[in-house]
Amino acid sequence: MAEQEYDLIVVGSGAGALLGAIRAQEQGLKTLVVEKTELFGGTSALSGGGIWIPVNYDQKRAGVKDDLETAFSYMKRCVRGMASDDRVLAYVETANKMAEYLRQIGIPYQCIPKYADYYPHIEGSMPGGRTMDPVDFNAAKLGLPALETMRPGPPGNLILGRMSINAFEAHSMLAREVKSRFRLVGMMLKYFLDYPWRNKTRRDRRLTGGQALIGGLLTAARKVGLEMWNKAAMQELLQDASGRVIGLVVEKDGQRLQLKAKRGVLLGAGGFERNQQMRDQYLNKPTNAEWTATPVGCNTGDAHRAGEAAGAQLALMDWSWGVPTMDVPKEPTFRGIFVERSLPGCMVVNAKGQRFLNESGPYPEFQQAMLAEQAKGNGGAPAWIVFGADFRAQNPMGPLMPGSAVPDSKLRKSWLNTVYWKGETLEELAKQIGVDAEGLKDSARKMTEYAKTGKDLDFDRGGNVFDRYYGDPRMKNPNLGAIDKGPFYAMRFWPGEIGTKGGLLTDREARVLDKEGKIIPGLYCVGNNSASVMGPSYPGAGATLGPAMTFAYRAIAEMQGKA
Ligand code: FAD
């Protein structure tokens, strides 16, 4: 077996792994990244790129007031004792330093003043300003062919299957701001007139969201001369007689290579959502690897198993970053439905045709409610999102563009009764989707009534600032609309996720702990490979990528004796 030596070996190429590797290389550690698939970026490249950063550098510009104590108390309440105070504090104290570092290496972020924390009812939450989104990144800085080695974003994020759109633009369009139309036209013109770039690649020069983040990180990686291997899967960790992790075995080009790591190994190999056996073992049922919105072939828990074999303690293994997902033909993964379900004029029902949740609430709780409903025997997995003609005309839902732009007659024929179901009446629709008709009619009647009064008496949809962010400000309650005009439509939701959140238990410096709580020397872990610092919760948008990169930042500081 061939042998090579590095200071640090980083497993995986998501945001946490890359940030840690860049920081280490820049600080003089000879670092290698091993990525098992052909493409770099993992789920992070598919993501919105948002990071949840309390007390961040951009809040002042946005006129947002925040402080560490309030942020800590909010996060601590969210976490419900399922991550140590020590780690929570380390996160709150370091997140902005990490964000500053991102800016320093060429990846600036902006805070979103009106995007609220996910639990407005919990003390210490903010009505906006803790979530930051990446500024658009020019792919020319990364260049070709390097861009082609980056995992592309989800097709559903592209306008006309080609043009990137960022979160600010998406929100502005959904909020029907007049300027959004001009922006859209401008964006299209810019894309189509950019012949020099379009002649070289179909991929948009303008990278947004997770593409901007990973594009920026890959550019920074090149600048610091980071060595990165693709199609190189970590197989096992190597330990010396004292238990110290001293390297790993990787399979590359059909060869098993033994790589030594003098300072340590940083695991950032994602979750285990693509491993059905591990899902069956750990997650709530029903569970299916196909329902996930993360890339095929990436996150199969390899490094969970390798860490476990090295003596690591696992925690939070039954939790995931849940989201309802949809199966869209020809898309490589199921599509996470984050936004559209919040718009007025739709409702989500179980097999009895009854609503069972606040459709506009945070997505992890949405997925948990689906599973709970299924467990009660009411049929929540799948659940159905139902809307009438008005909603269909004005709003997108998954792959369906608003009917005013793409009417039913222009939709692919094969989508009827596979992607969407349609009935002239609610009875007809109920029959097609196998849902109780009386229940469905009753739910639609109530929803129509609530839209008039502006008050959802069952689930208080639209009752808080978070719900209202993705609503229609013209309505009495931005999240409530009548469902009274046919034809009526239904689409199927699955209890999917954007990653699992259980993994190797770590301390405040991302050092992996063994079953007795002792540090395993030389082993560090970040991202969905580790047990999340967020415990069972999702305090705000960006609560997965923020910690992944922040703890990678801390791990490198610890390795250098600067923690
Ligand atoms: P990943 O980014 O998935 O990277 C893991 C990498 O490790 C993969 O490339 C994988 O192939 C590689 N790997 C696995 N096993 C091995 C092995 N044996 N050897 C070598 N390499 C290996 N989160 C946010 O915080 N903010 C958002 O805005 C956001 N938006 C999202 C939008 C969508 C549509 C989706 C799907 C997710 C979103 N998320 C968001 C969630 C977020 O993307 C993930 O939680 C995060 O990317 C996980 O990062 P990671 O580094 O742990 O794993």
Coordinates of C-alpha atoms and ligand atoms in Angstrom, one line a residue:
M1 CA 0.0 0.0 0.0
A2 CA 1.5 3.4 -1.1
E3 CA 2.0 5.9 1.7
Q4 CA 2.0 9.7 1.7
E5 CA 2.3 12.2 4.5
Y6 CA 0.4 15.5 5.3
D7 CA -0.1 17.6 8.3
L8 CA -3.9 17.6 8.0
I9 CA -6.3 15.5 5.9
V10 CA -9.8 16.7 5.4
V11 CA -12.5 14.3 4.5
G12 CA -15.3 15.7 2.3
S13 CA -15.6 18.9 0.4
G14 CA -18.7 20.6 1.8
A15 CA -18.5 24.1 3.3
G16 CA -17.1 23.1 6.7
A17 CA -14.5 20.8 5.2
L18 CA -13.3 23.4 2.6
L19 CA -13.2 26.3 5.0
G20 CA -11.1 24.2 7.5
A21 CA -8.8 23.0 4.8
I22 CA -8.2 26.5 3.4
R23 CA -7.5 28.0 6.8
A24 CA -5.1 25.2 7.6
Q25 CA -3.2 25.4 4.4
E26 CA -3.0 29.2 4.6
Q27 CA -1.6 28.8 8.1
G28 CA 1.2 26.6 6.8
L29 CA -0.2 23.1 7.4
K30 CA 0.3 20.8 4.4
T31 CA -3.3 19.9 3.8
L32 CA -5.1 17.4 1.6
V33 CA -8.9 17.2 0.9
V34 CA -10.3 13.9 -0.2
E35 CA -13.7 13.9 -1.8
K36 CA -15.4 10.6 -2.7
T37 CA -17.5 11.8 -5.7
E38 CA -16.3 13.3 -8.9
L39 CA -17.6 16.7 -7.9
F40 CA -16.6 19.0 -5.1
G41 CA -19.1 20.8 -2.8
G42 CA -21.5 18.2 -1.5
T43 CA -24.9 19.3 -0.3
S44 CA -23.4 22.7 0.5
A45 CA -23.2 23.4 -3.2
L46 CA -26.9 22.7 -3.6
S47 CA -27.8 24.9 -0.6
G48 CA -29.0 28.4 -0.3
G49 CA -25.6 29.2 1.2
G50 CA -27.3 31.0 4.1
I51 CA -25.5 31.1 7.5
W52 CA -27.0 31.9 10.9
I53 CA -24.6 34.4 12.5
P54 CA -25.7 36.2 15.6
V55 CA -24.1 39.6 16.2
N56 CA -22.7 39.7 12.7
Y57 CA -20.6 42.4 11.0
D58 CA -23.4 43.4 8.6
Q59 CA -26.0 44.1 11.2
K60 CA -24.9 47.7 11.8
R61 CA -25.3 48.6 8.1
A62 CA -28.8 47.0 8.2
G63 CA -29.7 48.8 11.4
V64 CA -30.1 45.6 13.4
K65 CA -29.3 45.5 17.1
D66 CA -28.2 42.2 18.6
D67 CA -26.0 41.0 21.4
L68 CA -24.2 37.9 22.4
E69 CA -26.0 37.3 25.7
T70 CA -29.4 37.4 24.0
A71 CA -28.2 35.2 21.2
F72 CA -26.8 32.7 23.6
S73 CA -30.0 32.5 25.7
Y74 CA -32.1 32.1 22.5
M75 CA -29.9 29.3 21.2
K76 CA -29.7 27.6 24.6
R77 CA -33.5 27.5 24.8
C78 CA -33.8 26.2 21.3
V79 CA -31.2 23.5 21.9
R80 CA -33.1 22.1 25.0
G81 CA -30.0 20.7 26.7
M82 CA -29.2 18.4 23.7
A83 CA -25.9 20.2 23.0
S84 CA -23.6 21.4 25.8
D85 CA -23.7 25.1 26.9
D86 CA -20.0 25.1 26.2
R87 CA -20.4 24.4 22.6
V88 CA -23.4 26.7 22.2
L89 CA -21.3 29.5 23.7
A90 CA -18.3 28.6 21.5
Y91 CA -20.7 28.9 18.5
V92 CA -22.2 32.2 19.4
E93 CA -18.8 33.7 20.2
T94 CA -17.0 32.5 17.1
A95 CA -19.6 32.6 14.3
N96 CA -19.0 36.2 13.4
K97 CA -15.2 35.7 13.4
M98 CA -15.7 32.9 10.9
A99 CA -18.0 35.1 8.8
E100 CA -15.3 37.8 8.8
Y101 CA -12.8 35.2 7.7
L102 CA -15.1 34.3 4.8
R103 CA -15.2 38.0 3.8
Q104 CA -11.4 38.2 4.1
I105 CA -10.9 35.3 1.6
G106 CA -13.3 36.9 -0.9
I107 CA -16.7 35.6 0.1
P108 CA -18.7 38.5 1.6
Y109 CA -22.1 38.0 3.1
Q110 CA -25.1 40.3 3.7
C111 CA -27.5 40.0 6.6
I112 CA -31.2 39.8 5.8
P113 CA -32.9 42.3 8.1
K114 CA -36.4 41.0 7.7
Y115 CA -35.7 37.2 7.7
A116 CA -36.7 36.2 11.2
D117 CA -35.3 33.5 13.5
Y118 CA -37.4 30.4 13.2
Y119 CA -38.9 30.5 16.7
P120 CA -40.3 34.0 17.3
H121 CA -42.1 32.7 20.4
I122 CA -38.8 31.8 22.1
E123 CA -37.2 34.6 24.2
G124 CA -34.2 36.1 22.6
S125 CA -35.3 35.5 19.0
M126 CA -34.9 38.3 16.5
P127 CA -37.3 39.5 13.8
G128 CA -34.4 39.5 11.4
G129 CA -30.7 40.1 10.8
R130 CA -29.0 36.9 12.1
T131 CA -29.3 35.1 8.8
M132 CA -26.8 36.1 6.2
D133 CA -26.7 35.3 2.5
P134 CA -23.7 35.3 0.2
V135 CA -23.2 38.1 -2.2
D136 CA -23.2 36.8 -5.8
F137 CA -19.9 35.4 -6.9
N138 CA -18.5 35.8 -10.4
A139 CA -17.6 32.3 -11.6
A140 CA -14.9 33.8 -13.9
K141 CA -12.8 34.2 -10.7
L142 CA -12.8 30.4 -10.3
G143 CA -12.5 30.0 -14.0
L144 CA -13.0 27.1 -16.4
P145 CA -12.5 24.1 -16.2
A146 CA -12.4 24.4 -12.4
L147 CA -16.1 25.5 -12.4
E148 CA -17.0 22.1 -14.0
T149 CA -15.6 20.3 -11.0
M150 CA -18.1 22.0 -8.7
R151 CA -21.3 20.2 -8.0
P152 CA -24.1 22.3 -9.8
G153 CA -27.0 23.7 -7.8
P154 CA -30.5 22.2 -8.0
P155 CA -32.2 22.7 -11.4
G156 CA -35.2 24.1 -9.6
N157 CA -33.2 27.1 -8.5
L158 CA -32.6 28.3 -12.1
I159 CA -34.8 30.6 -14.1
L160 CA -35.6 28.9 -17.5
G161 CA -33.2 26.1 -16.4
R162 CA -30.2 28.4 -16.8
M163 CA -30.1 31.6 -14.9
S164 CA -29.2 31.9 -11.2
I165 CA -31.4 33.8 -8.9
N166 CA -30.5 34.9 -5.4
A167 CA -32.6 34.9 -2.2
F168 CA -33.2 38.6 -2.3
E169 CA -34.6 38.4 -5.8
A170 CA -36.7 35.4 -5.1
H171 CA -38.2 37.1 -2.1
S172 CA -38.9 40.3 -4.0
M173 CA -40.6 38.3 -6.8
L174 CA -42.8 36.4 -4.4
A175 CA -43.7 39.6 -2.6
R176 CA -44.7 40.9 -6.0
E177 CA -42.5 44.0 -5.7
V178 CA -42.8 45.9 -9.0
K179 CA -39.0 46.3 -9.2
S180 CA -38.6 42.5 -9.2
R181 CA -40.0 42.4 -12.8
F182 CA -37.4 45.0 -14.0
R183 CA -34.7 43.0 -12.2
L184 CA -35.8 39.8 -13.9
V185 CA -35.7 41.4 -17.3
G186 CA -32.2 42.9 -16.5
M187 CA -31.0 39.5 -15.3
M188 CA -32.1 37.7 -18.5
L189 CA -30.6 40.4 -20.7
K190 CA -27.3 40.2 -18.9
Y191 CA -27.2 36.4 -19.1
F192 CA -28.1 36.2 -22.8
L193 CA -25.8 39.1 -23.9
D194 CA -22.9 37.5 -22.1
Y195 CA -21.7 35.7 -25.3
P196 CA -18.1 35.3 -24.3
W197 CA -19.0 33.3 -21.2
R198 CA -22.0 31.5 -22.7
N199 CA -19.8 30.3 -25.5
K200 CA -17.7 28.5 -23.0
T201 CA -20.3 27.0 -20.7
R202 CA -24.0 26.7 -20.1
R203 CA -23.5 27.4 -16.4
D204 CA -24.3 30.9 -15.4
R205 CA -21.3 33.2 -14.6
R206 CA -23.3 34.6 -11.7
L207 CA -23.1 32.2 -8.8
T208 CA -25.7 32.6 -6.1
G209 CA -26.5 30.9 -2.8
G210 CA -24.6 27.7 -2.1
Q211 CA -22.9 28.0 -5.5
A212 CA -21.5 31.4 -4.5
L213 CA -20.2 30.0 -1.2
I214 CA -18.6 26.9 -2.7
G215 CA -17.4 28.8 -5.8
G216 CA -15.8 31.3 -3.5
L217 CA -14.2 28.5 -1.3
L218 CA -12.9 26.7 -4.3
T219 CA -11.4 29.9 -5.6
A220 CA -9.8 30.5 -2.2
A221 CA -8.5 26.9 -2.2
R222 CA -6.7 27.5 -5.4
K223 CA -5.2 30.7 -4.2
V224 CA -3.6 29.0 -1.2
G225 CA -2.5 26.0 -3.3
L226 CA -4.7 23.4 -1.5
E227 CA -4.3 19.9 -2.8
M228 CA -7.7 18.3 -3.5
W229 CA -8.5 14.8 -4.7
N230 CA -11.9 13.9 -6.2
K231 CA -13.0 10.2 -6.6
A232 CA -11.1 9.5 -3.4
A233 CA -13.2 7.8 -0.7
M234 CA -12.0 7.5 2.9
Q235 CA -12.3 3.9 4.0
E236 CA -11.0 3.8 7.5
L237 CA -9.1 5.8 10.1
L238 CA -5.6 4.8 11.2
Q239 CA -4.8 5.0 14.9
D240 CA -1.6 4.3 16.8
A241 CA -1.3 2.2 19.9
S242 CA -2.4 5.0 22.2
G243 CA -5.6 5.5 20.1
R244 CA -4.4 8.7 18.4
V245 CA -5.7 9.2 14.9
I246 CA -2.6 9.3 12.7
G247 CA -4.1 9.1 9.2
L248 CA -6.5 7.3 7.0
V249 CA -7.0 4.8 4.2
V250 CA -8.4 6.2 1.0
E251 CA -9.5 4.4 -2.2
K252 CA -8.4 6.2 -5.3
D253 CA -8.4 4.9 -8.9
G254 CA -8.9 1.4 -7.6
Q255 CA -5.9 1.6 -5.3
R256 CA -5.9 1.7 -1.5
L257 CA -3.6 4.4 -0.2
Q258 CA -2.4 4.9 3.3
L259 CA -2.1 8.6 4.1
K260 CA -0.5 9.9 7.2
A261 CA -1.7 13.0 9.0
K262 CA 0.8 14.4 11.5
R263 CA -1.6 16.9 13.1
G264 CA -4.9 15.2 12.6
V265 CA -7.9 14.3 10.4
L266 CA -10.9 16.6 10.0
L267 CA -14.0 14.7 9.1
G268 CA -16.6 16.7 7.1
A269 CA -18.2 13.9 5.1
G270 CA -21.8 14.9 5.6
G271 CA -24.7 13.0 7.1
F272 CA -26.0 9.5 6.4
E273 CA -29.3 10.4 4.7
R274 CA -28.3 8.5 1.5
N275 CA -27.8 5.2 3.5
Q276 CA -31.1 3.3 3.8
Q277 CA -29.7 0.8 6.3
M278 CA -28.6 3.6 8.6
R279 CA -31.9 5.4 8.2
D280 CA -33.7 2.3 9.2
Q281 CA -31.5 1.9 12.2
Y282 CA -31.7 5.5 13.5
L283 CA -34.4 7.7 12.0
N284 CA -38.1 7.8 12.7
K285 CA -40.3 5.7 10.4
P286 CA -41.3 5.7 7.7
T287 CA -38.0 6.7 6.2
N288 CA -36.7 6.5 2.7
A289 CA -33.3 7.6 1.2
E290 CA -35.1 8.7 -2.0
W291 CA -37.0 11.4 -0.1
T292 CA -33.9 13.4 0.7
A293 CA -33.0 16.6 -1.1
T294 CA -29.3 16.0 -0.9
P295 CA -27.1 14.8 -3.8
V296 CA -27.1 11.1 -4.9
G297 CA -23.9 9.3 -4.0
C298 CA -22.7 11.7 -1.4
N299 CA -23.7 11.2 2.2
T300 CA -23.8 7.6 3.2
G301 CA -22.4 7.8 6.7
D302 CA -19.0 6.4 5.9
A303 CA -17.3 8.7 8.3
H304 CA -19.9 8.0 11.0
R305 CA -18.9 4.4 10.8
A306 CA -15.2 5.1 10.6
G307 CA -15.5 7.4 13.6
E308 CA -17.5 4.9 15.5
A309 CA -14.8 2.2 14.8
A310 CA -12.2 4.6 16.2
G311 CA -14.2 4.8 19.5
A312 CA -16.3 7.9 18.9
Q313 CA -19.5 8.5 20.7
L314 CA -22.6 9.1 18.5
A315 CA -25.4 11.6 19.4
L316 CA -28.6 12.9 18.0
M317 CA -28.7 10.1 15.5
D318 CA -32.5 10.1 15.4
W319 CA -32.7 13.8 14.2
S320 CA -32.6 15.3 10.8
W321 CA -32.8 18.7 9.2
G322 CA -36.3 17.9 7.9
V323 CA -38.1 19.5 5.0
P324 CA -41.1 18.4 2.9
T325 CA -39.9 17.3 -0.5
M326 CA -41.4 16.5 -3.8
D327 CA -40.5 14.1 -6.5
V328 CA -40.0 16.0 -9.8
P329 CA -39.3 13.8 -12.8
K330 CA -35.9 14.1 -14.3
E331 CA -34.5 16.1 -11.3
P332 CA -31.6 14.2 -9.7
T333 CA -32.9 14.5 -6.2
F334 CA -36.3 15.2 -4.5
R335 CA -36.9 18.9 -4.3
G336 CA -37.2 20.6 -0.9
I337 CA -40.3 22.9 -0.6
F338 CA -39.2 25.8 1.6
V339 CA -41.2 28.7 0.4
E340 CA -44.3 28.1 -1.7
R341 CA -46.2 26.2 1.0
S342 CA -46.3 29.5 3.0
L343 CA -48.1 31.5 0.3
P344 CA -51.8 32.2 0.8
G345 CA -54.4 30.0 -0.8
C346 CA -52.9 26.6 -0.2
M347 CA -53.3 24.1 2.6
V348 CA -51.7 20.8 3.6
V349 CA -53.9 17.8 4.5
N350 CA -53.6 14.2 5.7
A351 CA -55.4 11.2 4.3
K352 CA -58.5 12.3 6.1
G353 CA -58.5 15.6 4.3
Q354 CA -57.7 17.4 7.5
R355 CA -55.1 20.1 8.1
F356 CA -52.6 19.1 10.8
L357 CA -50.0 21.8 10.8
N358 CA -49.1 25.4 10.2
E359 CA -48.1 25.3 6.5
S360 CA -45.9 28.4 6.9
G361 CA -44.0 27.2 9.9
P362 CA -40.3 26.1 10.0
Y363 CA -39.5 23.2 7.7
P364 CA -38.0 20.8 10.3
E365 CA -41.1 21.0 12.4
F366 CA -43.2 20.5 9.3
Q367 CA -41.4 17.2 8.5
Q368 CA -41.8 16.1 12.1
A369 CA -45.5 16.9 12.1
M370 CA -45.9 14.7 8.9
L371 CA -44.2 11.8 10.6
A372 CA -46.2 12.3 13.8
E373 CA -49.4 12.4 11.8
Q374 CA -48.5 9.2 10.0
A375 CA -47.7 7.5 13.3
K376 CA -51.2 8.5 14.6
G377 CA -52.7 6.5 11.6
N378 CA -54.0 9.6 9.9
G379 CA -51.7 9.4 6.8
G380 CA -49.2 12.3 6.9
A381 CA -46.5 10.6 4.8
P382 CA -47.2 11.5 2.1
A383 CA -49.3 14.6 2.8
W384 CA -51.0 16.6 0.1
I385 CA -50.8 20.3 -0.6
V386 CA -54.1 21.5 -2.1
F387 CA -54.9 24.7 -3.8
G388 CA -57.5 26.3 -6.1
A389 CA -57.6 28.1 -9.4
D390 CA -56.6 31.5 -7.9
F391 CA -53.5 30.1 -6.2
R392 CA -52.5 28.2 -9.3
A393 CA -52.8 31.3 -11.5
Q394 CA -50.6 33.5 -9.4
N395 CA -48.1 31.3 -7.6
P396 CA -45.5 28.7 -8.2
M397 CA -45.6 25.4 -6.5
G398 CA -42.6 23.1 -6.9
P399 CA -42.0 22.7 -10.6
L400 CA -45.3 24.3 -11.6
M401 CA -44.7 27.9 -12.6
P402 CA -47.7 30.3 -12.0
G403 CA -50.5 29.3 -14.4
S404 CA -50.6 32.9 -15.7
A405 CA -47.1 32.2 -17.1
V406 CA -47.3 28.5 -17.8
P407 CA -51.0 27.3 -18.0
D408 CA -52.0 23.7 -17.6
S409 CA -52.1 23.2 -21.3
K410 CA -48.4 23.9 -21.5
L411 CA -47.4 21.6 -18.7
R412 CA -45.9 18.2 -19.6
K413 CA -48.7 15.7 -20.2
S414 CA -46.9 13.1 -18.1
W415 CA -47.0 15.3 -15.0
L416 CA -50.8 15.0 -14.6
N417 CA -51.4 12.3 -11.9
T418 CA -47.7 12.0 -11.2
V419 CA -46.5 15.5 -10.2
Y420 CA -49.9 17.1 -9.8
W421 CA -53.5 16.0 -9.6
K422 CA -56.5 18.1 -10.8
G423 CA -60.2 18.0 -10.2
E424 CA -63.0 20.3 -11.2
T425 CA -64.4 19.9 -7.7
L426 CA -62.9 19.1 -4.4
E427 CA -64.8 15.8 -4.4
E428 CA -63.3 14.8 -7.7
L429 CA -59.8 15.8 -6.5
A430 CA -60.3 13.9 -3.2
K431 CA -61.2 10.8 -5.1
Q432 CA -58.2 11.0 -7.3
I433 CA -55.7 11.3 -4.5
G434 CA -57.5 8.9 -2.2
V435 CA -58.3 11.5 0.5
D436 CA -61.5 11.7 2.4
A437 CA -63.8 14.1 0.5
E438 CA -65.8 15.5 3.4
G439 CA -62.7 16.2 5.3
L440 CA -61.1 18.0 2.4
K441 CA -64.2 20.1 1.7
D442 CA -64.5 21.0 5.4
S443 CA -60.8 22.0 5.5
A444 CA -61.1 24.2 2.4
R445 CA -64.3 25.8 3.8
K446 CA -62.5 26.7 7.0
M447 CA -59.4 28.0 5.2
T448 CA -61.6 30.3 3.1
E449 CA -63.3 31.5 6.2
Y450 CA -60.0 32.2 8.0
A451 CA -58.8 34.1 5.0
K452 CA -61.7 36.5 5.4
T453 CA -61.1 37.0 9.1
G454 CA -57.3 36.9 8.8
K455 CA -57.1 34.5 11.7
D456 CA -56.3 30.8 11.4
L457 CA -58.2 29.4 14.4
D458 CA -56.6 25.9 14.1
F459 CA -52.9 26.5 13.6
D460 CA -52.4 30.3 13.8
R461 CA -50.8 30.4 10.4
G462 CA -49.5 33.8 9.7
G463 CA -49.6 34.6 13.4
N464 CA -45.9 35.5 13.6
V465 CA -43.2 37.4 11.8
F466 CA -41.4 34.3 10.6
D467 CA -44.5 32.9 8.8
R468 CA -45.2 36.3 7.2
Y469 CA -41.8 36.6 5.5
Y470 CA -42.9 34.4 2.6
G471 CA -46.5 35.7 2.3
D472 CA -48.5 38.0 0.2
P473 CA -48.5 41.4 1.8
R474 CA -51.7 42.4 0.0
M475 CA -53.8 39.9 2.0
K476 CA -55.4 40.6 5.3
N477 CA -53.2 37.8 6.7
P478 CA -50.3 37.3 4.2
N479 CA -50.4 33.6 4.6
L480 CA -54.1 32.9 4.3
G481 CA -56.1 32.8 1.1
A482 CA -59.5 31.3 0.0
I483 CA -59.6 27.8 -1.5
D484 CA -63.0 28.1 -3.1
K485 CA -62.6 28.2 -6.9
G486 CA -62.0 25.2 -9.0
P487 CA -60.3 23.6 -10.7
F488 CA -58.5 22.3 -7.6
Y489 CA -55.0 20.9 -7.5
A490 CA -53.0 18.6 -5.2
M491 CA -49.4 17.7 -5.0
R492 CA -47.6 15.2 -2.9
F493 CA -45.2 16.0 0.0
W494 CA -42.8 13.5 1.4
P495 CA -41.1 13.8 4.8
G496 CA -37.6 14.4 3.5
E497 CA -34.6 16.4 4.7
I498 CA -31.7 18.5 3.7
G499 CA -29.4 16.3 5.8
T500 CA -29.2 14.3 9.0
K501 CA -28.0 16.0 12.1
G502 CA -26.7 13.2 14.3
G503 CA -23.1 12.1 14.3
L504 CA -19.8 12.1 16.2
L505 CA -20.0 14.0 19.5
T506 CA -17.5 16.8 19.7
D507 CA -16.3 19.4 22.2
R508 CA -16.1 23.1 21.7
E509 CA -13.0 22.8 19.4
A510 CA -14.7 20.1 17.2
R511 CA -12.5 17.4 18.8
V512 CA -14.2 14.1 18.7
L513 CA -15.1 12.5 22.1
D514 CA -15.1 8.9 22.9
K515 CA -17.8 7.0 24.8
E516 CA -16.4 8.2 28.1
G517 CA -16.4 11.8 27.0
K518 CA -12.6 11.8 26.5
I519 CA -10.9 13.5 23.5
I520 CA -9.8 11.1 20.7
P521 CA -6.5 12.8 19.9
G522 CA -6.0 13.8 16.3
L523 CA -9.7 13.5 15.3
Y524 CA -11.9 16.5 14.5
C525 CA -15.4 16.5 13.0
V526 CA -17.7 19.2 11.6
G527 CA -21.0 19.6 9.7
N528 CA -23.5 16.8 9.5
N529 CA -20.9 14.3 10.2
S530 CA -21.0 15.6 13.8
A531 CA -23.8 15.8 16.3
S532 CA -25.2 19.2 15.7
V533 CA -24.6 22.1 18.1
M534 CA -28.3 23.0 17.4
G535 CA -29.6 19.9 19.2
P536 CA -33.0 19.1 17.9
S537 CA -33.7 22.7 16.7
Y538 CA -33.2 25.0 13.7
P539 CA -32.9 28.4 15.3
G540 CA -32.7 30.3 12.0
A541 CA -31.9 29.9 8.3
G542 CA -28.3 29.0 8.0
A543 CA -28.2 26.9 11.2
T544 CA -26.4 24.0 9.5
L545 CA -23.7 25.8 7.3
G546 CA -22.9 28.4 10.0
P547 CA -21.8 25.8 12.6
A548 CA -20.1 23.6 10.0
M549 CA -17.8 26.4 9.1
T550 CA -17.5 27.9 12.5
F551 CA -16.4 24.7 14.1
A552 CA -13.9 24.0 11.3
Y553 CA -12.5 27.5 12.0
R554 CA -12.2 26.6 15.7
A555 CA -10.7 23.2 15.0
I556 CA -7.8 24.7 13.0
A557 CA -7.2 27.3 15.7
E558 CA -7.0 24.5 18.2
M559 CA -4.6 22.5 16.1
Q560 CA -2.4 25.6 15.9
G561 CA -2.6 26.2 19.7
K562 CA -4.6 29.4 19.1
A563 CA -8.0 28.3 20.5
Ligands
FAD1 P1 -21.9 18.1 2.5 O1 -21.9 19.5 2.0 O2 -23.0 17.2 2.0 O3 -20.5 17.5 2.1 C1 -20.1 16.2 2.4 C2 -19.2 15.7 1.4 O4 -18.4 14.6 1.9 C3 -19.9 15.3 0.1 O5 -19.3 15.9 -1.0 C4 -19.6 13.8 0.1 O6 -19.5 13.2 -1.2 C5 -18.3 13.7 0.9 N1 -18.0 12.3 1.4 C6 -18.9 11.5 2.0 N2 -18.3 10.3 2.4 C7 -17.0 10.5 2.0 C8 -15.9 9.6 2.1 N3 -16.0 8.4 2.6 N4 -14.7 10.0 1.6 C9 -14.6 11.3 1.1 N5 -15.6 12.1 0.9 C10 -16.8 11.7 1.4 N6 -28.1 24.9 5.2 C11 -27.9 26.1 5.7 O7 -27.3 26.3 6.7 N7 -28.3 27.2 4.9 C12 -29.0 27.1 3.7 O8 -29.2 28.1 3.1 C13 -29.3 25.8 3.3 N8 -30.0 25.6 2.1 C14 -30.2 24.3 1.7 C15 -30.9 24.2 0.5 C16 -31.0 22.9 -0.1 C17 -31.8 22.7 -1.4 C18 -30.4 21.8 0.6 C19 -30.5 20.4 -0.1 C20 -29.8 22.0 1.8 C21 -29.7 23.2 2.3 N9 -29.0 23.4 3.6 C22 -28.8 24.7 4.0 C23 -28.4 22.3 4.3 C24 -26.9 22.2 4.0 O9 -26.7 22.3 2.7 C25 -26.3 20.9 4.6 O10 -26.7 20.8 5.9 C26 -24.8 21.1 4.6 O11 -24.4 21.4 3.3 C27 -24.0 19.9 5.1 O12 -22.7 20.2 5.0 P2 -21.6 19.1 5.2 O13 -20.3 19.7 4.9 O14 -21.8 18.4 6.5 O15 -21.9 18.0 4.1

